[in-house]
XYZ file of C-alpha atoms in Angstrom:
732
model
C -0.013 -0.062 -0.567
C 2.908 2.650 1.017
C 4.556 1.273 -2.142
C 1.170 2.168 -4.320
C 1.185 4.951 -2.695
C 4.423 6.544 -3.217
C 4.274 5.649 -7.115
C 0.741 7.221 -7.366
C 2.526 11.034 -6.347
C 5.244 10.207 -7.938
C 3.157 9.891 -11.023
C 1.253 13.347 -9.425
C 4.418 15.133 -9.323
C 5.601 14.279 -12.571
C 1.961 15.039 -14.802
C 2.449 18.428 -12.575
C 5.550 19.407 -13.421
C 5.566 18.346 -17.253
C 1.737 20.250 -17.341
C 4.373 23.112 -16.179
C 6.936 23.112 -17.908
C 3.777 22.488 -20.954
C 2.433 25.418 -19.969
C 5.858 28.031 -19.395
C 6.628 26.486 -23.296
C 3.318 27.652 -24.045
C 3.277 31.060 -22.250
C 7.239 32.014 -23.176
C 6.986 30.326 -26.998
C 3.849 30.916 -28.804
C 1.958 33.281 -27.219
C 5.143 35.580 -25.938
C 4.959 38.484 -28.448
C 1.068 38.253 -27.841
C 1.752 39.326 -24.153
C 4.158 41.445 -24.657
C 2.180 43.076 -26.853
C -0.692 43.142 -24.676
C 1.255 44.626 -21.202
C 2.560 46.673 -23.861
C -0.781 48.103 -24.735
C -2.118 48.106 -20.522
C 1.771 49.884 -19.320
C 1.570 51.945 -22.621
C 0.248 54.333 -24.601
C 1.764 55.794 -28.514
C 0.666 58.780 -29.482
C 2.049 59.161 -33.684
C 4.019 62.210 -34.817
C 3.691 62.914 -38.478
C 6.473 63.081 -40.764
C 7.706 65.702 -42.661
C 6.749 64.484 -46.323
C 8.930 64.747 -48.814
C 9.124 68.230 -51.559
C 8.203 68.212 -54.938
C 10.441 70.607 -57.253
C 10.991 70.730 -60.975
C 13.421 69.476 -62.992
C 15.110 73.121 -62.477
C 14.493 71.977 -58.661
C 11.424 75.264 -58.464
C 9.088 74.031 -55.717
C 6.376 72.979 -56.038
C 4.893 70.851 -54.037
C 5.965 71.205 -50.472
C 5.216 71.111 -46.629
C 4.388 73.937 -43.743
C 4.635 73.430 -39.710
C 1.455 73.835 -38.078
C 0.933 72.583 -34.618
C -1.705 70.393 -33.477
C -2.882 72.060 -29.202
C -2.273 69.457 -27.355
C -4.239 68.769 -23.505
C -2.217 67.385 -20.889
C -4.479 66.453 -18.337
C -3.286 64.810 -15.894
C -0.239 68.404 -15.104
C -4.448 70.250 -14.318
C -3.492 70.665 -10.529
C -6.773 72.246 -10.608
C -10.235 73.270 -11.220
C -9.875 76.935 -11.271
C -6.914 76.091 -13.320
C -8.425 73.877 -15.910
C -11.505 76.321 -15.474
C -8.632 78.867 -16.907
C -8.017 76.632 -19.594
C -10.514 74.865 -21.038
C -12.344 79.636 -21.245
C -8.517 80.688 -22.898
C -9.183 78.006 -25.528
C -12.084 78.123 -26.271
C -12.297 81.393 -26.740
C -8.927 81.416 -29.330
C -10.184 78.268 -30.521
C -14.220 78.304 -30.660
C -14.676 75.531 -29.345
C -17.724 74.857 -27.156
C -16.326 75.629 -23.225
C -18.118 72.188 -22.639
C -16.739 69.667 -25.230
C -13.402 71.324 -23.749
C -14.366 70.436 -19.983
C -14.942 66.662 -21.240
C -11.712 66.554 -22.083
C -9.912 67.981 -19.471
C -11.955 65.850 -16.880
C -9.724 62.211 -18.848
C -7.783 60.505 -17.228
C -4.164 61.342 -19.969
C -1.010 63.018 -20.390
C -2.120 63.592 -24.110
C -5.605 64.648 -25.852
C -5.637 65.908 -29.321
C -8.193 69.952 -28.813
C -7.339 70.848 -32.617
C -4.932 69.215 -36.024
C -3.082 71.484 -38.008
C -3.507 74.902 -36.326
C -2.015 77.811 -38.746
C 0.365 80.113 -37.010
C -1.228 83.387 -35.032
C -3.639 80.380 -33.568
C 0.252 78.980 -32.305
C 0.794 82.645 -30.516
C -2.078 83.085 -29.504
C -2.179 80.100 -27.422
C 1.772 80.950 -26.195
C 0.683 84.581 -25.196
C -2.405 82.742 -23.439
C -0.034 80.441 -21.215
C 2.266 83.268 -20.864
C 0.073 85.922 -19.564
C -1.823 83.416 -17.532
C 1.859 82.017 -15.922
C 0.640 78.101 -17.441
C 4.034 76.242 -17.401
C 1.504 72.835 -18.184
C -1.741 71.043 -19.416
C -1.488 72.766 -22.654
C 1.109 72.017 -25.551
C 1.549 72.658 -28.768
C 3.103 70.188 -30.874
C 5.226 69.769 -34.476
C 2.759 69.063 -37.143
C 2.570 69.359 -41.343
C 0.869 70.944 -43.895
C 0.818 70.911 -48.017
C 1.090 74.064 -49.409
C 1.249 74.464 -53.563
C 3.115 78.252 -54.257
C 1.589 78.231 -57.800
C -1.413 77.374 -56.354
C -3.973 75.851 -59.835
C 0.005 74.880 -61.478
C -0.145 71.734 -62.467
C -2.468 70.673 -59.983
C -3.932 67.430 -61.969
C -0.329 66.395 -62.661
C 0.912 66.840 -58.966
C -2.566 66.236 -56.785
C -2.890 66.804 -53.649
C -3.078 64.940 -49.534
C -5.995 64.701 -47.608
C -6.140 65.490 -43.842
C -3.803 63.233 -42.538
C -1.076 64.447 -45.620
C -1.736 61.482 -47.507
C -1.376 61.036 -51.434
C -4.863 61.130 -53.113
C -4.432 62.196 -56.328
C -1.796 62.988 -58.751
C 1.650 62.228 -58.143
C 1.617 62.462 -53.873
C -0.525 59.446 -54.573
C 1.430 58.380 -57.000
C 4.456 58.162 -55.067
C 2.120 58.647 -51.084
C 4.590 55.739 -49.890
C 8.220 57.620 -50.443
C 7.418 61.331 -50.135
C 5.341 59.813 -46.632
C 7.793 59.258 -45.147
C 8.011 56.987 -41.387
C 5.742 58.411 -38.456
C 6.869 59.694 -34.908
C 5.255 58.280 -31.700
C 5.250 59.449 -28.402
C 5.494 56.959 -25.511
C 3.356 57.291 -22.281
C 3.573 54.915 -19.128
C -0.256 54.851 -18.026
C -0.220 53.398 -14.293
C -2.145 50.701 -12.864
C -5.560 51.809 -13.288
C -5.088 53.736 -16.859
C -3.522 56.985 -15.942
C -1.550 58.061 -18.692
C 1.853 58.670 -16.121
C 3.852 62.098 -16.074
C 6.531 63.139 -18.104
C 9.357 61.815 -16.644
C 7.890 58.168 -17.847
C 6.988 59.603 -21.895
C 9.374 59.153 -24.950
C 9.441 60.571 -28.240
C 10.492 58.157 -31.009
C 11.217 61.521 -33.953
C 9.652 61.619 -37.959
C 11.507 60.601 -40.083
C 10.705 63.003 -43.381
C 10.036 61.569 -46.351
C 12.375 61.502 -49.900
C 11.786 64.874 -52.384
C 10.432 64.187 -56.236
C 12.602 66.063 -58.592
C 9.444 65.890 -61.832
C 11.055 65.963 -65.331
C 8.276 68.297 -66.074
C 10.046 72.774 -66.892
C 7.432 75.024 -64.572
C 9.162 77.651 -67.493
C 6.985 75.315 -70.587
C 4.168 73.689 -68.230
C 3.739 77.553 -67.614
C 3.803 78.871 -72.006
C 1.898 75.715 -71.676
C -0.872 76.689 -69.106
C -1.042 79.855 -70.569
C -2.341 79.378 -74.302
C -3.943 76.374 -73.480
C -6.858 78.642 -70.668
C -6.644 81.215 -73.385
C -7.735 78.571 -76.277
C -10.860 77.036 -74.018
C -12.229 81.289 -73.478
C -11.431 81.720 -76.635
C -13.422 79.131 -78.605
C -15.242 78.857 -75.306
C -15.138 74.587 -74.545
C -17.018 73.961 -72.701
C -15.423 70.436 -72.222
C -12.617 71.160 -70.908
C -8.478 70.868 -72.342
C -4.855 69.198 -71.977
C -1.696 69.987 -74.062
C 1.047 67.462 -73.107
C 5.029 68.045 -74.331
C 7.803 65.146 -73.993
C 10.912 64.120 -74.703
C 11.233 62.241 -78.451
C 14.654 60.314 -76.890
C 13.734 60.219 -73.032
C 10.169 59.732 -72.546
C 10.145 63.245 -70.330
C 6.833 64.791 -69.190
C 8.133 68.175 -70.004
C 5.345 69.343 -69.136
C 1.112 68.387 -68.757
C -1.713 70.832 -68.706
C -5.481 70.988 -68.410
C -7.409 73.456 -68.210
C -10.107 73.760 -66.207
C -8.353 71.889 -63.073
C -8.472 73.223 -59.786
C -6.324 74.963 -56.553
C -4.753 71.669 -54.810
C -4.263 74.495 -50.856
C -8.139 73.812 -51.884
C -9.228 70.811 -54.111
C -12.555 69.913 -52.057
C -13.321 73.917 -53.359
C -15.561 73.965 -56.862
C -12.752 75.818 -58.996
C -15.804 76.947 -61.524
C -17.985 79.751 -60.028
C -21.170 79.302 -62.653
C -20.760 75.912 -61.249
C -20.755 76.291 -57.532
C -23.640 77.987 -58.722
C -26.047 75.346 -60.160
C -24.366 73.405 -57.521
C -26.098 75.207 -55.039
C -29.006 76.087 -57.430
C -30.170 71.998 -57.022
C -31.800 70.929 -54.413
C -30.152 69.141 -51.273
C -31.646 66.114 -51.869
C -29.045 66.605 -55.393
C -26.543 68.519 -53.960
C -24.606 66.126 -52.817
C -24.140 64.020 -55.517
C -24.161 67.457 -57.405
C -20.871 68.213 -55.360
C -19.049 64.602 -56.032
C -19.517 65.112 -59.669
C -18.039 68.086 -59.752
C -15.132 67.620 -57.718
C -14.626 64.319 -59.408
C -14.648 65.994 -62.432
C -12.061 68.798 -62.125
C -9.387 66.669 -60.705
C -9.048 64.356 -63.201
C -5.872 64.340 -65.233
C -7.940 64.952 -68.895
C -4.370 64.002 -70.421
C -3.941 60.572 -68.438
C -7.304 59.547 -67.676
C -10.291 60.277 -71.239
C -10.272 57.787 -74.174
C -11.107 59.574 -77.168
C -11.264 59.416 -80.562
C -7.865 60.699 -82.235
C -9.985 61.377 -85.528
C -6.997 62.757 -88.214
C -3.958 62.808 -86.167
C -3.989 59.226 -86.442
C -3.310 59.110 -90.392
C 0.625 59.907 -89.057
C 0.680 56.061 -87.315
C -1.529 54.073 -91.097
C 1.036 56.228 -93.021
C 3.503 54.800 -91.270
C 1.549 51.221 -91.736
C 1.915 51.909 -95.278
C 5.094 52.668 -95.063
C 6.874 49.819 -93.086
C 4.618 47.252 -95.289
C 5.689 48.763 -98.913
C 1.798 48.987 -100.089
C 2.330 52.123 -100.636
C 5.195 55.337 -101.232
C 5.345 59.502 -101.038
C 4.732 58.884 -104.760
C 1.932 56.326 -104.815
C -1.464 58.138 -106.660
C -4.867 57.833 -105.006
C -8.062 59.522 -106.278
C -10.782 60.847 -104.160
C -14.423 62.044 -105.711
C -15.567 62.947 -102.237
C -16.420 60.009 -100.799
C -15.681 56.445 -101.171
C -18.053 53.072 -99.989
C -15.211 51.040 -98.557
C -17.180 47.299 -99.175
C -19.373 46.126 -99.750
C -23.243 46.687 -97.861
C -20.785 49.118 -95.614
C -22.174 52.684 -95.529
C -20.733 55.925 -97.453
C -17.796 57.571 -96.275
C -17.508 61.194 -97.381
C -14.736 63.743 -97.631
C -14.161 66.510 -95.432
C -13.501 68.567 -99.709
C -17.351 67.420 -100.133
C -15.985 67.921 -103.526
C -13.066 65.897 -103.419
C -9.468 65.967 -103.759
C -9.637 63.934 -107.419
C -5.677 62.440 -108.073
C -3.450 63.373 -105.403
C 0.631 61.338 -104.545
C 0.578 59.473 -100.654
C 2.319 63.523 -99.562
C -0.686 65.359 -100.776
C -2.942 63.291 -99.172
C -1.749 63.352 -96.354
C -1.014 66.942 -96.384
C -5.038 67.360 -97.720
C -5.971 64.644 -95.064
C -7.567 63.018 -97.271
C -10.316 60.471 -95.403
C -10.376 57.729 -99.148
C -7.082 58.131 -99.813
C -6.796 56.507 -95.633
C -9.519 54.555 -95.991
C -7.918 52.573 -99.398
C -4.564 52.711 -97.122
C -6.158 51.303 -94.609
C -7.575 48.278 -96.789
C -4.673 47.408 -98.156
C -2.705 47.126 -95.199
C -5.342 44.677 -94.183
C -7.294 43.916 -90.665
C -3.763 41.981 -88.996
C -1.045 43.804 -90.638
C -3.516 46.828 -88.798
C -3.551 45.130 -85.140
C -0.447 44.283 -84.956
C 1.055 47.730 -86.435
C -1.246 49.065 -83.553
C -0.164 47.188 -81.280
C 3.336 48.252 -81.652
C 2.880 51.341 -81.272
C 1.488 50.896 -77.982
C -2.340 51.883 -77.908
C -3.493 47.782 -76.337
C -1.887 48.862 -74.392
C -1.474 51.546 -70.786
C 1.723 53.560 -71.105
C 2.217 52.711 -67.548
C 2.611 56.576 -66.566
C 3.514 57.493 -63.056
C 0.487 58.845 -62.862
C -2.230 57.470 -60.964
C -6.032 56.399 -62.928
C -4.330 55.782 -66.822
C -7.320 54.332 -68.964
C -6.250 52.010 -71.373
C -7.822 51.965 -75.176
C -11.447 51.072 -76.307
C -10.464 49.257 -79.124
C -13.191 47.199 -81.593
C -12.506 44.038 -79.656
C -9.845 42.426 -77.108
C -8.408 40.108 -79.745
C -8.652 42.919 -82.665
C -11.063 41.486 -84.634
C -11.885 44.213 -87.355
C -14.997 44.107 -90.073
C -13.899 45.655 -93.070
C -15.410 48.458 -92.490
C -14.295 49.100 -88.592
C -10.821 48.994 -90.471
C -12.117 52.151 -92.883
C -13.094 53.824 -90.639
C -9.834 53.401 -87.829
C -7.720 53.543 -90.873
C -8.711 57.958 -90.439
C -9.079 57.235 -86.240
C -12.351 57.479 -85.575
C -14.531 54.799 -83.727
C -11.630 53.375 -81.031
C -10.347 55.616 -78.023
C -7.162 55.861 -76.823
C -5.861 58.312 -74.394
C -3.804 61.912 -75.599
C -0.640 60.118 -73.830
C -0.764 56.994 -76.144
C -0.463 59.041 -78.852
C 1.365 61.451 -78.283
C 4.029 58.014 -78.017
C 3.154 57.379 -81.327
C 3.877 60.106 -82.542
C 7.188 60.342 -80.658
C 8.167 57.233 -82.200
C 7.838 58.859 -85.554
C 10.028 61.815 -84.332
C 13.229 59.899 -82.549
C 13.265 57.189 -84.939
C 10.497 54.903 -84.279
C 11.543 53.764 -81.070
C 8.365 53.103 -78.118
C 10.530 55.234 -74.432
C 8.475 55.163 -71.714
C 6.566 57.909 -70.751
C 7.627 59.541 -67.354
C 6.301 62.443 -65.307
C 9.839 61.827 -61.957
C 13.006 62.159 -63.015
C 15.171 61.052 -59.882
C 14.351 60.640 -55.568
C 16.773 62.168 -53.750
C 16.524 62.436 -49.460
C 16.662 65.202 -47.664
C 20.453 66.391 -48.123
C 19.388 66.427 -52.018
C 21.647 62.859 -52.667
C 20.530 60.848 -55.160
C 18.491 58.199 -54.052
C 17.465 56.138 -57.233
C 17.187 57.555 -61.054
C 14.929 57.652 -62.766
C 16.368 56.353 -66.290
C 15.168 56.755 -69.865
C 13.548 53.106 -71.168
C 12.968 52.275 -74.850
C 9.901 49.284 -74.977
C 10.537 48.197 -78.137
C 10.376 49.165 -81.963
C 7.327 50.164 -84.059
C 9.334 51.100 -87.535
C 11.900 51.103 -89.085
C 14.029 54.437 -88.773
C 14.406 54.603 -92.599
C 9.794 54.836 -92.008
C 10.240 57.222 -89.564
C 11.806 60.093 -90.926
C 9.472 59.504 -94.346
C 6.452 59.870 -91.873
C 8.245 62.395 -90.482
C 9.214 64.855 -94.320
C 5.540 63.727 -94.791
C 4.782 65.562 -91.891
C 7.025 68.187 -92.208
C 5.460 69.387 -95.203
C 1.920 68.805 -94.193
C 2.379 71.909 -91.190
C 4.427 73.899 -94.164
C 1.943 73.711 -96.838
C -1.093 71.671 -96.054
C -3.891 70.912 -93.819
C -1.923 71.598 -90.957
C -0.175 74.804 -92.508
C -1.589 77.066 -88.745
C 0.629 75.825 -86.221
C 3.558 76.734 -88.184
C 6.512 78.811 -85.996
C 9.230 80.948 -88.238
C 12.224 80.531 -87.442
C 11.559 76.900 -87.306
C 10.451 73.345 -89.018
C 7.916 71.224 -87.201
C 6.350 68.449 -88.172
C 1.996 67.827 -87.783
C -1.321 66.488 -88.427
C -4.714 68.677 -87.166
C -7.550 65.902 -86.264
C -10.654 66.745 -85.650
C -12.992 63.689 -84.145
C -16.549 64.110 -83.879
C -18.330 63.203 -80.499
C -20.426 59.728 -81.668
C -22.768 58.915 -79.172
C -22.323 61.862 -77.446
C -22.860 64.605 -78.726
C -25.260 67.325 -77.558
C -28.910 66.458 -79.127
C -29.713 68.934 -82.508
C -25.932 69.789 -82.788
C -22.279 67.934 -82.913
C -20.179 67.554 -81.308
C -16.422 67.357 -82.465
C -12.452 66.780 -80.030
C -9.932 69.603 -81.812
C -6.407 68.213 -80.681
C -2.991 68.555 -82.688
C 0.251 66.896 -82.500
C 3.702 67.188 -83.934
C 7.305 68.172 -82.965
C 10.078 70.281 -84.358
C 12.757 70.478 -85.055
C 11.531 68.785 -88.305
C 15.586 67.320 -88.722
C 16.630 67.028 -85.787
C 13.101 66.148 -83.910
C 14.084 67.161 -79.398
C 10.381 67.698 -78.108
C 6.777 66.260 -79.260
C 3.539 68.344 -77.831
C -0.930 67.070 -78.193
C -3.609 70.009 -78.392
C -6.137 68.898 -77.302
C -9.944 70.799 -77.404
C -13.686 69.003 -76.473
C -16.026 70.603 -77.245
C -15.169 73.589 -78.931
C -18.793 75.777 -79.506
C -16.718 78.910 -80.777
C -16.846 80.449 -84.477
C -14.570 77.177 -85.258
C -14.204 73.962 -84.277
C -11.634 71.667 -87.356
C -8.154 70.863 -85.295
C -6.993 74.089 -88.020
C -8.105 76.496 -86.777
C -8.748 75.096 -83.221
C -6.024 73.437 -81.716
C -2.892 74.463 -84.555
C -2.938 78.593 -83.433
C -1.440 77.283 -79.814
C 0.342 74.567 -80.888
C 1.727 77.153 -82.993
C 2.407 79.845 -79.605
C 3.525 77.424 -77.170
C 6.188 75.977 -79.415
C 6.869 79.932 -80.429
C 7.482 80.320 -76.285
C 9.305 76.374 -75.931
C 11.954 76.074 -78.959
C 13.755 79.683 -78.177
C 14.096 79.224 -74.815
C 14.803 75.387 -75.275
C 18.332 77.209 -76.741
C 17.418 75.792 -80.265
C 18.616 77.526 -82.791
C 16.472 79.636 -85.093
C 17.038 79.149 -89.152
C 15.025 80.566 -90.574
C 14.203 80.601 -94.833
C 14.972 84.511 -96.987
C 11.555 84.691 -97.261
C 11.015 84.927 -92.751
C 13.902 86.906 -93.319
C 12.124 89.707 -95.265
C 9.030 89.624 -93.091
C 11.014 89.803 -89.079
C 9.870 91.669 -86.950
C 12.379 94.485 -85.481
C 13.814 95.844 -82.491
C 12.884 98.947 -81.360
C 15.522 101.690 -80.422
C 15.906 103.789 -77.538
C 13.900 107.229 -78.151
C 13.103 109.001 -75.051
C 15.916 112.019 -74.653
C 16.526 112.581 -78.343
C 14.709 116.022 -80.016
C 11.722 114.960 -81.544
C 13.504 115.431 -85.187
C 16.983 113.154 -84.401
C 14.070 110.566 -82.994
C 12.085 111.237 -86.570
C 14.394 110.569 -88.683
C 16.116 107.924 -86.818
C 12.718 105.187 -86.209
C 12.001 106.561 -90.553
C 15.604 105.184 -90.682
C 14.371 101.582 -88.571
C 11.245 100.899 -90.742
C 9.597 102.553 -88.254
C 6.113 105.461 -88.725
C 7.194 108.564 -85.637
C 3.762 109.418 -84.040
C 4.541 112.319 -81.529
C 2.843 113.428 -79.570
C 3.053 116.425 -77.538
C 4.469 119.395 -77.565
C 6.868 119.595 -75.750
C 11.479 119.500 -77.786
C 12.563 116.209 -76.445
C 11.080 112.820 -76.468
C 9.851 112.041 -72.560
C 8.261 108.430 -73.422
C 8.187 105.857 -75.920
C 5.493 103.576 -76.500
C 7.519 100.207 -77.270
C 9.686 100.687 -75.450
C 13.347 100.837 -76.104
C 14.224 96.061 -77.967
C 10.127 95.533 -77.812
C 9.651 93.848 -81.287
C 7.410 95.229 -83.958
C 6.925 94.859 -87.640
C 8.453 96.704 -89.962
C 6.647 99.889 -91.190
C 4.952 99.973 -87.217
C 4.438 102.313 -85.569
C 6.566 104.153 -82.506
C 4.377 106.882 -80.272
C 6.727 109.807 -79.164
C 5.459 111.598 -76.175
C 7.048 115.801 -75.593
C 5.664 116.114 -72.597
C 3.940 115.327 -69.495
C 0.556 115.237 -70.347
C 0.683 113.655 -73.370
C 1.579 110.814 -71.537
C -2.212 110.391 -70.136
C -3.540 109.721 -73.799
C -5.240 106.267 -74.276
C -7.056 104.274 -77.468
C -9.090 102.091 -77.166
C -8.709 98.350 -79.063
C -10.506 98.126 -82.031
C -12.025 94.487 -83.350
C -8.851 92.856 -84.970
C -10.520 89.143 -85.291
C -11.451 88.122 -88.616
C -9.664 90.571 -91.419
C -7.329 89.326 -93.587
C -3.548 89.888 -92.578
C -3.157 93.450 -94.684
C -6.872 94.717 -93.308
C -5.529 93.834 -89.721
C -2.303 95.222 -90.021
C -4.631 98.645 -91.746
C -7.374 98.699 -88.663
C -4.569 98.676 -85.568
C -1.883 101.900 -87.940
C -5.531 103.788 -88.074
C -5.469 103.710 -84.094
C -2.001 104.256 -83.644
C -1.461 100.588 -83.035
C 0.378 97.874 -83.787
C 0.157 94.825 -84.321
C 2.482 91.413 -83.292
C 1.662 88.257 -85.181
C 0.619 84.783 -84.782
C 0.754 82.461 -86.813
C -0.056 82.249 -89.730
C 1.899 85.441 -91.426
C 1.040 85.672 -95.754
C -1.599 87.765 -97.403
C -3.469 85.608 -98.922
C -6.764 85.696 -99.307
C -7.241 82.225 -97.268
C -5.704 84.039 -93.528
C -8.017 85.239 -91.427
C -7.497 86.476 -87.796
C -8.577 84.270 -85.205
C -7.798 86.584 -81.726
C -6.509 88.955 -80.037
C -4.571 89.212 -77.213
C -6.521 93.043 -75.563
C -10.168 93.028 -75.902
C -11.645 94.957 -77.995
C -13.370 98.250 -76.747
C -9.847 98.095 -73.824
C -8.096 101.107 -74.192
C -4.209 101.350 -73.974
C -1.566 103.527 -74.922
C -0.701 104.387 -78.734
C 1.746 103.044 -79.307
C 0.543 99.469 -77.399
C 1.151 96.185 -79.676
C -1.709 93.551 -79.957
C -0.493 89.657 -80.530
C -3.248 88.953 -83.524
C -3.400 85.359 -84.381
C -4.058 84.555 -87.751
C -4.702 81.327 -89.745
C -5.570 79.585 -92.653
C -8.708 79.164 -93.415
C -8.959 76.399 -96.597
C -9.340 73.073 -95.968
C -8.388 72.631 -92.726
C -9.658 68.982 -91.286
């Protein structure tokens, strides 16, 4: 019995030992981390400290988005040692922050050392709180913690590209969203110990883990080029009463770097949740309450949307540069191949008749002329020669069937007839002239860049480098050539045709004096999207320069112009020309003038201030200028235009000879709808000068389409008004 009892006791002891050992092993190795976490949660409270978000620069290191210091207002109830002190603090903060006193009292009675009252207050509020603490001898109980607020110093500049951030400094759109992990950095913490009853313990038991600043971004975008694009794009939207926004993209044809990307109308990323268009805001406010929220949400989404990468459109005749590349690469056509246009064509049995924009037809023409005429029947004929299988293979090779994978969010893919490229003969016919399939403006520009650079599809990108806070390069976004779309020989042949088109063909409204531009216009009907009772169009122009050694390609795109013109050659091409007139000299590309251009060059105005009236008149005449004397003084005290400005030969220079005469003013006349000669004559009769933009020709088909200073505006005599001229004939 005794031995049996000892055995049972030993079994119990060993069983207990093994159970305890097993439990210890389970606690240590299987539940250790979990228990450690629970213990930390019971013993420690942590408060997140925001990291300073990285700065976004343009390619020349001009800040476009940066983080300014703001402050979080924090209550420290554990340090408030009396009801009187609690009342003083709550009264003061209620007045400064505009927060109800009862709410503050509730927060001040919490068992805590750290309670956020208000986030991201500006310096003015911070200073008031500091003064309040000093005046009331408050050393603890209220605390200011440094935080950061995103700030865009250039306002709406490049807003759809930059995007914006949310309340917690998270990227919500554009580069801010795409590179959010790079920009946001690592947040810090304030760790506070808790006592047995869960109250946070005093400051000596507090530990701060500092936040780590995010990396900076250096964009490919050039602020100056972007400004030229935005200024002229906005002017085009206004002049042509564009209903559905406009976009323009400029790309380095060899590297894929996006030098500029503009969208109008856009928004101010400093106030992203404000409707930018006042008329739209007014309309939303007039809606019934139940409709306002939905309408506001849709309006905000629309203004945030980057039209250059997120919208698809029918490219129209711009796509004919791609169809031409297919034909030349397959050797089913050459520059001397002839096409006969009667004004319409029936592609195949059972299909509808497709008309040319020139109802009477172009007659017999060679291939170069067909491109310059933007002849639909010629390109339909060419498309049928290429065939459906080859067409789709080239379509994919040029990158239209896949997203470009640009480093921006929200990029759309194409909308082709079918995912596998199955097409009818009618589909092929309309596709050959750029209709009935959807691509993005960025896809079209990438294809044009391939024609410019010798046939290479390059990867478009908006970020050039990622930098640390000391300016050291963390990562460089190198140029990537994805594939070869066409041969270099074909690319050069198409470029030569597009140069001819921009010089003498349907794209001549994109002419830039002193430069060789290659380009193609596009006018596409918004099938299925047009307003009842009328047709809506998209007007575009895509080209590159200089044609003999291309550096920059650009696409300009207007969605639903409702003014006097809707053709791409009349709406988009002149805007392309204006932008390139500024961009090409800025890029340091040398001008090479023809003899005809040299004869029409503007001249620099001499400095005639301080000279006698007689000497000033003689010098003006010797410089091919027409002097106009205002006042009765003996010497010139002021002049308009000022010295070194450029005006045309025989332009008016107004010379003021006394103080009273300087107050003279004239009203700018209407200078649109006129020939070059008529516009010159009208301006001269008012004592004004005109600077010619676009086509510089006395051809009867040339007409002025817009002016830089609105009619009726009072200006000083001699002021220069920029007038844009376009060709009316053969516009597409």
